[in-house]
Each structure stands twice: as C-alpha cells, then as structure tokens.
Short mmCIF file of C-alpha atoms and ligand atoms in Angstrom, two decimals:
data_model
loop_
_atom_site.label_atom_id
_atom_site.label_comp_id
_atom_site.label_asym_id
_atom_site.label_seq_id
_atom_site.Cartn_x
_atom_site.Cartn_y
_atom_site.Cartn_z
CA MET A 1 0.00 0.00 0.00
CA ASP A 2 1.17 3.58 -0.63
CA LYS A 3 2.20 5.38 2.51
CA VAL A 4 1.24 8.70 3.98
CA LEU A 5 4.40 10.47 5.04
CA VAL A 6 4.22 12.26 8.39
CA VAL A 7 7.17 14.60 8.69
CA GLY A 8 7.56 15.40 12.37
CA GLY A 9 5.39 12.43 13.31
CA ALA A 10 7.30 11.86 16.57
CA GLY A 11 6.12 15.21 17.95
CA TYR A 12 3.05 16.27 19.87
CA ILE A 13 0.48 16.97 17.16
CA GLY A 14 2.24 14.73 14.64
CA SER A 15 2.06 11.60 16.78
CA HIS A 16 -1.66 12.07 17.46
CA CYS A 17 -2.19 12.47 13.71
CA CYS A 18 -0.27 9.25 13.06
CA LYS A 19 -2.67 7.41 15.33
CA ALA A 20 -5.72 8.93 13.65
CA LEU A 21 -4.32 8.18 10.18
CA ALA A 22 -3.55 4.57 11.10
CA GLN A 23 -7.04 4.21 12.52
CA SER A 24 -8.44 5.48 9.21
CA GLY A 25 -6.68 2.60 7.44
CA ARG A 26 -3.60 4.44 6.14
CA GLU A 27 -0.09 3.10 6.25
CA VAL A 28 1.99 5.68 8.06
CA LEU A 29 5.67 6.47 7.54
CA VAL A 30 7.27 8.89 10.00
CA PHE A 31 10.26 11.05 9.08
CA ASP A 32 11.65 12.84 12.11
CA ASP A 33 15.09 13.85 13.34
CA LEU A 34 13.97 13.34 16.96
CA SER A 35 15.34 16.77 17.89
CA THR A 36 12.13 17.49 19.79
CA GLY A 37 10.09 14.37 19.04
CA HIS A 38 10.21 11.02 20.83
CA LYS A 39 10.97 7.63 19.36
CA ASP A 40 8.66 5.88 21.82
CA LEU A 41 5.71 7.94 20.54
CA CYS A 42 6.15 6.55 17.00
CA LYS A 43 3.74 3.66 17.38
CA TRP A 44 1.71 3.78 14.21
CA GLY A 45 4.23 3.27 11.43
CA ASP A 46 7.89 2.92 10.59
CA LEU A 47 10.24 5.69 11.61
CA VAL A 48 12.97 6.96 9.31
CA ARG A 49 15.27 9.20 11.30
CA GLY A 50 16.36 12.22 9.31
CA ASP A 51 16.38 15.98 9.03
CA VAL A 52 13.87 17.61 6.70
CA CYS A 53 16.52 20.26 5.94
CA ASP A 54 18.81 17.53 4.57
CA LYS A 55 17.88 17.62 0.90
CA ALA A 56 19.64 14.35 0.04
CA ALA A 57 17.89 12.51 2.89
CA VAL A 58 14.49 13.82 1.79
CA ASP A 59 15.17 12.84 -1.84
CA GLN A 60 16.23 9.36 -0.77
CA LEU A 61 13.06 8.94 1.27
CA PHE A 62 10.85 9.78 -1.69
CA SER A 63 12.86 7.43 -3.94
CA GLU A 64 12.66 4.55 -1.49
CA TYR A 65 8.98 4.72 -0.58
CA LYS A 66 5.83 5.16 -2.61
CA ILE A 67 4.24 8.15 -0.91
CA SER A 68 0.68 9.23 -1.61
CA ALA A 69 0.40 12.30 0.64
CA VAL A 70 2.56 14.40 2.94
CA PHE A 71 1.70 15.78 6.38
CA HIS A 72 4.30 18.32 7.40
CA PHE A 73 4.59 19.05 11.14
CA ALA A 74 8.37 19.40 11.48
CA ALA A 75 9.09 23.02 12.30
CA LYS A 76 10.56 25.31 14.88
CA SER A 77 7.59 26.73 16.76
CA LEU A 78 8.57 28.80 19.80
CA VAL A 79 7.67 32.46 19.40
CA GLY A 80 10.29 33.74 21.85
CA GLU A 81 13.11 31.66 20.38
CA SER A 82 12.12 32.74 16.87
CA GLY A 83 12.89 36.33 17.81
CA GLN A 84 16.38 35.42 18.98
CA LYS A 85 17.26 32.91 16.25
CA PRO A 86 15.74 34.09 12.97
CA ASP A 87 18.33 32.13 11.00
CA LEU A 88 17.26 28.84 12.60
CA TYR A 89 13.57 29.57 11.99
CA TRP A 90 13.85 30.69 8.40
CA ARG A 91 16.26 27.91 7.51
CA THR A 92 14.29 25.12 9.17
CA ASN A 93 10.75 26.19 8.42
CA LEU A 94 11.27 27.48 4.88
CA GLY A 95 14.13 25.17 3.92
CA GLY A 96 12.40 22.03 5.18
CA THR A 97 9.14 22.88 3.45
CA MET A 98 10.95 23.64 0.19
CA ASN A 99 12.81 20.32 0.27
CA LEU A 100 9.53 18.49 0.72
CA LEU A 101 7.75 20.42 -2.03
CA ASN A 102 10.60 19.80 -4.47
CA ALA A 103 10.58 16.09 -3.69
CA MET A 104 6.79 15.97 -4.01
CA ALA A 105 6.96 17.68 -7.40
CA ARG A 106 9.66 15.28 -8.63
CA HIS A 107 7.80 12.21 -7.43
CA PHE A 108 4.30 13.40 -8.37
CA VAL A 109 2.93 13.28 -4.83
CA PRO A 110 -0.35 15.17 -5.15
CA HIS A 111 -1.37 16.29 -1.63
CA ILE A 112 0.13 18.11 1.33
CA ILE A 113 -1.37 19.03 4.71
CA PHE A 114 0.84 21.73 6.18
CA SER A 115 0.80 22.77 9.86
CA SER A 116 0.17 26.47 10.05
CA THR A 117 -0.82 28.66 12.95
CA ALA A 118 -3.06 31.38 14.30
CA ALA A 119 0.17 33.38 14.64
CA VAL A 120 -0.25 34.34 10.96
CA TYR A 121 -2.98 36.80 12.08
CA GLY A 122 -0.92 38.69 14.63
CA GLU A 123 -3.09 40.64 17.06
CA PRO A 124 -6.47 41.11 15.39
CA ASP A 125 -8.93 43.15 17.40
CA VAL A 126 -11.98 40.94 16.77
CA GLU A 127 -14.04 38.47 18.82
CA LEU A 128 -13.61 35.61 16.38
CA ILE A 129 -10.85 35.36 13.80
CA SER A 130 -11.90 34.05 10.39
CA GLU A 131 -9.61 33.11 7.51
CA SER A 132 -10.44 36.40 5.79
CA GLN A 133 -8.78 38.33 8.62
CA ASN A 134 -5.68 40.28 7.57
CA ILE A 135 -2.47 38.28 7.62
CA GLN A 136 -0.22 40.38 9.86
CA PRO A 137 2.17 38.22 11.87
CA ILE A 138 3.97 40.00 14.68
CA ASN A 139 6.81 37.55 15.24
CA THR A 140 9.35 35.59 13.24
CA TYR A 141 7.63 32.26 13.83
CA GLY A 142 4.38 33.59 12.34
CA ARG A 143 6.23 35.20 9.43
CA THR A 144 7.90 31.92 8.50
CA LYS A 145 4.51 30.18 8.44
CA VAL A 146 3.01 32.90 6.23
CA ALA A 147 5.95 32.48 3.86
CA CYS A 148 5.55 28.68 3.85
CA GLU A 149 1.86 29.00 3.00
CA ALA A 150 2.80 31.31 0.10
CA MET A 151 5.47 28.89 -1.06
CA ILE A 152 3.01 26.00 -1.01
CA LYS A 153 0.61 28.04 -3.15
CA SER A 154 3.33 28.63 -5.75
CA TYR A 155 4.24 24.95 -5.94
CA ALA A 156 0.55 24.04 -6.05
CA GLU A 157 0.06 26.26 -9.09
CA ALA A 158 3.15 24.99 -10.86
CA HIS A 159 2.77 21.28 -10.07
CA SER A 160 -0.99 20.80 -9.53
CA LEU A 161 -0.60 20.01 -5.86
CA GLY A 162 -3.59 20.05 -3.54
CA PHE A 163 -3.02 21.51 -0.10
CA VAL A 164 -4.73 22.26 3.17
CA CYS A 165 -2.97 24.54 5.66
CA PRO A 166 -4.65 24.04 9.02
CA ARG A 167 -4.02 27.11 11.19
CA TYR A 168 -3.92 25.82 14.74
CA PHE A 169 -5.13 27.82 17.67
CA ASN A 170 -3.97 26.33 21.03
CA ALA A 171 -3.38 22.59 20.77
CA ALA A 172 -3.96 20.97 24.15
CA GLY A 173 -4.81 17.71 25.91
CA ALA A 174 -3.55 14.22 25.18
CA ASP A 175 -4.69 11.01 23.58
CA PRO A 176 -7.59 9.83 25.82
CA GLU A 177 -6.10 6.30 25.69
CA LEU A 178 -2.75 7.77 26.80
CA GLU A 179 -0.77 6.23 23.95
CA THR A 180 0.77 9.61 23.22
CA GLY A 181 0.70 13.14 24.61
CA GLU A 182 2.61 16.36 25.13
CA ASP A 183 6.30 16.13 26.07
CA HIS A 184 8.27 19.30 25.36
CA SER A 185 11.60 20.22 26.80
CA PRO A 186 11.70 22.97 27.85
CA GLU A 187 7.93 23.20 28.33
CA THR A 188 6.47 26.64 27.63
CA HIS A 189 2.77 25.80 27.22
CA VAL A 190 0.32 26.81 29.85
CA ILE A 191 -1.53 23.55 30.58
CA PRO A 192 1.49 21.27 31.14
CA ILE A 193 3.07 24.04 33.22
CA LEU A 194 -0.08 24.23 35.37
CA LEU A 195 0.01 20.46 35.82
CA ASP A 196 3.71 20.56 36.74
CA ALA A 197 2.83 23.10 39.42
CA ALA A 198 -0.05 20.94 40.66
CA ARG A 199 2.36 18.03 41.12
CA GLY A 200 5.00 20.13 42.82
CA LEU A 201 7.41 19.76 39.88
CA ARG A 202 7.44 23.58 39.79
CA ASP A 203 7.18 25.86 42.79
CA GLN A 204 4.43 27.98 41.35
CA PHE A 205 2.38 28.96 38.34
CA SER A 206 2.76 32.46 36.87
CA ILE A 207 -0.21 34.17 35.27
CA PHE A 208 1.41 36.25 32.56
CA GLY A 209 -0.56 39.46 32.83
CA ASP A 210 -3.83 40.19 34.64
CA ASP A 211 -4.42 43.61 33.15
CA TYR A 212 -5.60 42.63 29.67
CA GLN A 213 -8.88 44.00 28.32
CA THR A 214 -10.67 40.71 28.99
CA ASP A 215 -13.40 39.75 31.46
CA ASP A 216 -11.03 38.63 34.21
CA GLY A 217 -7.90 40.49 33.02
CA SER A 218 -5.99 37.38 31.93
CA ALA A 219 -5.37 36.43 28.30
CA VAL A 220 -7.91 34.39 26.37
CA ARG A 221 -7.09 31.57 23.94
CA ASP A 222 -8.97 28.93 22.01
CA TYR A 223 -7.83 25.54 23.35
CA ILE A 224 -8.52 22.66 21.01
CA HIS A 225 -8.01 19.03 21.95
CA VAL A 226 -5.15 17.46 20.02
CA LYS A 227 -7.40 14.51 19.17
CA ASP A 228 -9.78 16.91 17.43
CA LEU A 229 -6.82 18.42 15.56
CA ALA A 230 -5.83 14.93 14.48
CA SER A 231 -9.29 14.05 13.19
CA ALA A 232 -9.33 17.34 11.24
CA HIS A 233 -6.10 16.31 9.49
CA VAL A 234 -7.59 13.01 8.39
CA ALA A 235 -10.67 14.89 7.21
CA ALA A 236 -8.43 17.35 5.33
CA LEU A 237 -6.83 14.53 3.36
CA ASP A 238 -10.24 13.02 2.60
CA PHE A 239 -11.39 16.47 1.49
CA LEU A 240 -8.50 16.77 -0.99
CA LEU A 241 -8.99 13.21 -2.24
CA ALA A 242 -12.64 14.03 -2.90
CA GLY A 243 -11.55 16.95 -5.09
CA GLY A 244 -11.82 19.72 -2.49
CA GLU A 245 -10.17 23.01 -3.37
CA SER A 246 -6.87 23.89 -1.69
CA THR A 247 -7.27 26.21 1.24
CA ALA A 248 -6.11 27.39 4.66
CA LEU A 249 -8.47 26.60 7.54
CA ASN A 250 -8.67 27.71 11.15
CA LEU A 251 -8.73 24.81 13.60
CA GLY A 252 -10.24 25.93 16.86
CA THR A 253 -13.43 25.63 18.85
CA SER A 254 -14.73 29.21 18.51
CA THR A 255 -14.75 29.38 22.33
CA GLY A 256 -12.22 31.22 24.46
CA ALA A 257 -10.84 30.37 27.90
CA SER A 258 -8.78 32.71 30.05
CA VAL A 259 -5.64 31.76 31.93
CA LYS A 260 -7.57 32.17 35.19
CA GLU A 261 -10.29 29.83 33.95
CA LEU A 262 -7.63 27.27 33.06
CA LEU A 263 -6.19 27.58 36.53
CA GLN A 264 -9.59 26.95 38.14
CA ALA A 265 -10.23 23.98 35.88
CA ALA A 266 -6.78 22.55 36.67
CA VAL A 267 -7.39 22.86 40.42
CA ARG A 268 -10.74 21.12 40.01
CA THR A 269 -9.37 18.25 37.92
CA THR A 270 -6.20 17.61 39.87
CA ASN A 271 -7.76 18.29 43.25
CA ARG A 272 -4.47 19.91 44.28
CA GLU A 273 -3.45 23.37 45.27
CA ILE A 274 -1.56 25.39 42.70
CA GLN A 275 0.61 28.18 44.06
CA THR A 276 0.01 31.16 41.80
CA VAL A 277 1.62 34.54 41.22
CA ILE A 278 0.78 37.36 38.85
CA ALA A 279 3.74 37.98 36.55
CA PRO A 280 4.28 40.58 33.81
CA ARG A 281 2.80 39.98 30.39
CA ARG A 282 4.89 37.80 28.11
CA ALA A 283 6.28 39.80 25.19
CA GLY A 284 4.17 39.48 22.06
CA ASP A 285 1.15 37.86 23.78
CA PRO A 286 -2.13 39.26 22.43
CA ALA A 287 -5.12 39.62 24.79
CA ARG A 288 -7.40 37.31 22.89
CA LEU A 289 -7.10 34.78 20.05
CA VAL A 290 -10.23 32.80 19.32
CA ALA A 291 -11.04 31.11 16.02
CA ASP A 292 -14.02 31.40 13.82
CA ALA A 293 -13.77 27.75 12.80
CA THR A 294 -16.99 27.51 10.82
CA GLN A 295 -15.15 27.14 7.53
CA ALA A 296 -13.26 24.03 8.69
CA GLN A 297 -16.43 22.57 10.15
CA LYS A 298 -18.29 23.11 6.89
CA LEU A 299 -15.63 22.00 4.39
CA LEU A 300 -14.19 19.10 6.38
CA LYS A 301 -17.53 18.01 7.85
CA TRP A 302 -15.71 18.03 11.14
CA THR A 303 -16.63 18.96 14.69
CA PRO A 304 -14.32 19.22 17.68
CA VAL A 305 -15.97 16.75 20.06
CA ASN A 306 -13.23 16.36 22.68
CA SER A 307 -12.45 20.00 23.36
CA SER A 308 -14.32 20.87 26.55
CA LEU A 309 -11.88 22.37 29.04
CA THR A 310 -12.75 19.52 31.39
CA GLN A 311 -11.79 16.82 28.93
CA ILE A 312 -8.66 18.65 27.76
CA ILE A 313 -7.32 19.02 31.28
CA ASP A 314 -8.44 15.58 32.42
CA ASP A 315 -6.66 13.88 29.49
CA ALA A 316 -3.59 16.08 29.92
CA TRP A 317 -3.50 15.30 33.66
CA ARG A 318 -3.77 11.51 33.22
CA TRP A 319 -1.03 11.67 30.57
CA HIS A 320 1.12 13.83 32.83
CA LEU A 321 0.80 11.34 35.69
CA LYS A 322 1.73 8.48 33.38
CA ARG A 323 4.64 10.17 31.59
CA PHE A 324 6.44 12.34 34.14
N1 UDP B 1 0.69 31.55 30.09
C1 UDP B 1 0.71 31.89 31.45
N2 UDP B 1 1.63 31.26 32.23
C2 UDP B 1 2.50 30.33 31.76
C3 UDP B 1 2.47 30.00 30.39
C4 UDP B 1 1.54 30.63 29.57
O1 UDP B 1 -0.06 32.73 31.92
O2 UDP B 1 3.33 29.81 32.54
C5 UDP B 1 -0.32 32.21 29.23
C6 UDP B 1 0.28 32.91 28.00
O3 UDP B 1 0.70 34.21 28.35
C7 UDP B 1 -0.89 32.87 27.03
C8 UDP B 1 -1.62 31.57 27.38
O4 UDP B 1 -1.15 31.21 28.69
O5 UDP B 1 -1.79 33.94 27.30
C9 UDP B 1 -1.27 30.44 26.42
O6 UDP B 1 0.14 30.34 26.31
P1 UDP B 1 0.85 29.12 25.59
O7 UDP B 1 2.32 29.35 25.67
O8 UDP B 1 0.32 27.84 26.14
O9 UDP B 1 0.33 29.22 24.08
P2 UDP B 1 0.40 30.44 23.02
O10 UDP B 1 -0.95 31.09 23.05
O11 UDP B 1 1.52 31.35 23.40
O12 UDP B 1 0.65 29.73 21.73
#
C-alpha cells in the first residue's frame, strides 16, 4: 500500500495524527530527526530518522517509498526563540518545506497538509478570527509560516498540488487512551506548566498578565483538543482526495478560555493546590485569540468533540501522571 508520510510524526500533534491516520486505514511512515520528538511515541508506522533540511535525505526517502500524501509538522515553533534565532527559523521552516515540495513535485505526490498557525494573524482586534482576517504576523515564527503558506501556493500552481494549511489555535490535551501526549523540553505551554505546578514539579504557576482587556484580566485563547486536531487532518486529506479546493483553515473551537479559567479547571481536575503569582505579560502575547472555525467545520464536515476544558485538562492530567 502507498504510505502517507508524516514529517515530524514523533512530535506532539504529529504523533496524534499518526494514530488517527492509522485508525483510518492508512499506512503511516514517519520522518523525524527526533530533535524534539520522541521515538517511543512513533507507534503507528515505521520511523525513518532524518532531518527535513537535509535535501539528500528527503530525496532518498521519496525514492525509497511510494508516498501518496505528505503531512508536514516538522518546524521550529517557539515564538520567543524565533525572535532570537531568525536564521534557525527561516532555515528550518522554509528550507524544510521547500525540500519536501521539491521532492513531491519530482515524485508526483499530489497532496500536502501543512501545519500552520493562528500566529499568521498577529493581534487582530476581533471576537472571532476568520480566515479572511488580515495576515499580519507580529513575530518571526508567524512570518515563517506565512511564507511557507505562500510557497506552497506557488508549488501548487506549478505542479498541480492540492493543499490544506490548518491554522492551529492552542493545541492541548492528550490522547484519551494515553498512547501519546505532550512532552516538550523545555515546556512553555500553559496547561502542562499548570500540571507541573499541581504536582510540585514547579514551585508555582505564573499568570502572565492580569491587566488585559478581557473579562477577568488574563489572556484568552482557544484551546482545542489534540485529538480533534488529528481528526481534522484526516478529514483534510479526505477532502482533498474528494476533489476539495486547496485552502487554509482555522482549527479551533470558537470558544475562548482565560488563563484564570484554566487555573480553576486545573485545580478542580487535579484536586491539588496550585501556588500562583501574577507575573508581567509575556512579550508578544495578544489579549485574545479565538477562532471562527466555521469554515473548517463546513468543508471538512468536522466537529471538535473532545475539546471541553474539562476533557482537555483531564486527558492532559492523566497523561502527565503516566509520563512524568
Ligand atoms: N501563560 C501563562 N503562564 C505560563 C504559560 C503561559 O499565563 O506559565 C499564558 C500565556 O501568556 C498565554 C496563554 O497562557 O496567554 C497560552 O500560552 P501558551 O504558551 O500555552 O500558548 P500560546 O498562546 O503562546 O501559543
């Protein structure tokens, strides 16, 4: 059987997508350099260890395997780091994507699902962000993703590729069966940090800013369960296979939660105290980022069914207890 190639399939969102793809009957091949991913989370297909920026390694992969579609998750994705290391971000995110697109063109692989981000929108001053919002990234990470989306469009025109660029809002939670989950080092994301604090692995939890123009003063984000992200990726491939037109799609729940609400939910779920301090805002953090995800729901015939805050934190907590 032809394989679906999951580049970055040993990482957080990638590994959940591998599981969903395998469950949909696909044969999965993971390509990952394990720089941030984990070998033990590659459970749903063979792993080829390699760097997407290594052109020869990517070419060899496409020569060795018959690949029917590419899912590209392998990227540098920390906003703060992107400001300090633009070279690393442009080289990895643009260079890796270009290597894949060139190999796809040479080997006539027709479809790519490319991980994009809400960071392409910057700081829009709207309740719900739709895909027609201005593209105005405010950091290097977001700029590299905008450029990758543009590059994919060019290759699509020249080589008749079909693409979907899911723009993630805040990926969260873990596989409900605990076969994979979030494991970043260092961890910068709010939910695993809260859970670390609940377990005493950190002294305290810092709320970054309580003077935002939001209901409770803390920043609001759209947290979407990683299992729902994964099912959207499978649906995106099915959409392309059915002749759907290439597009970028917001993946979110259209519901916001504040940092203080997360804290309350984490205390409830873990039944532990979480020492909390108010800290200054983190540079570049907008007050509110919530998706208008109606387009994805309509085109992909997809609904996020696992994304209540309760389920997200419960799954993340059970994973945390198992993994750390
Ligand atoms: N946040 C926080 N304390 C932390 C980590 C994050 O208050 O220790 C806040 C952060 O400022 C943002 C929200 O939690 O408003 C989500 O941050 P995260 O890094 O998880 O995702 P981002 O929205 O930056 O992609």
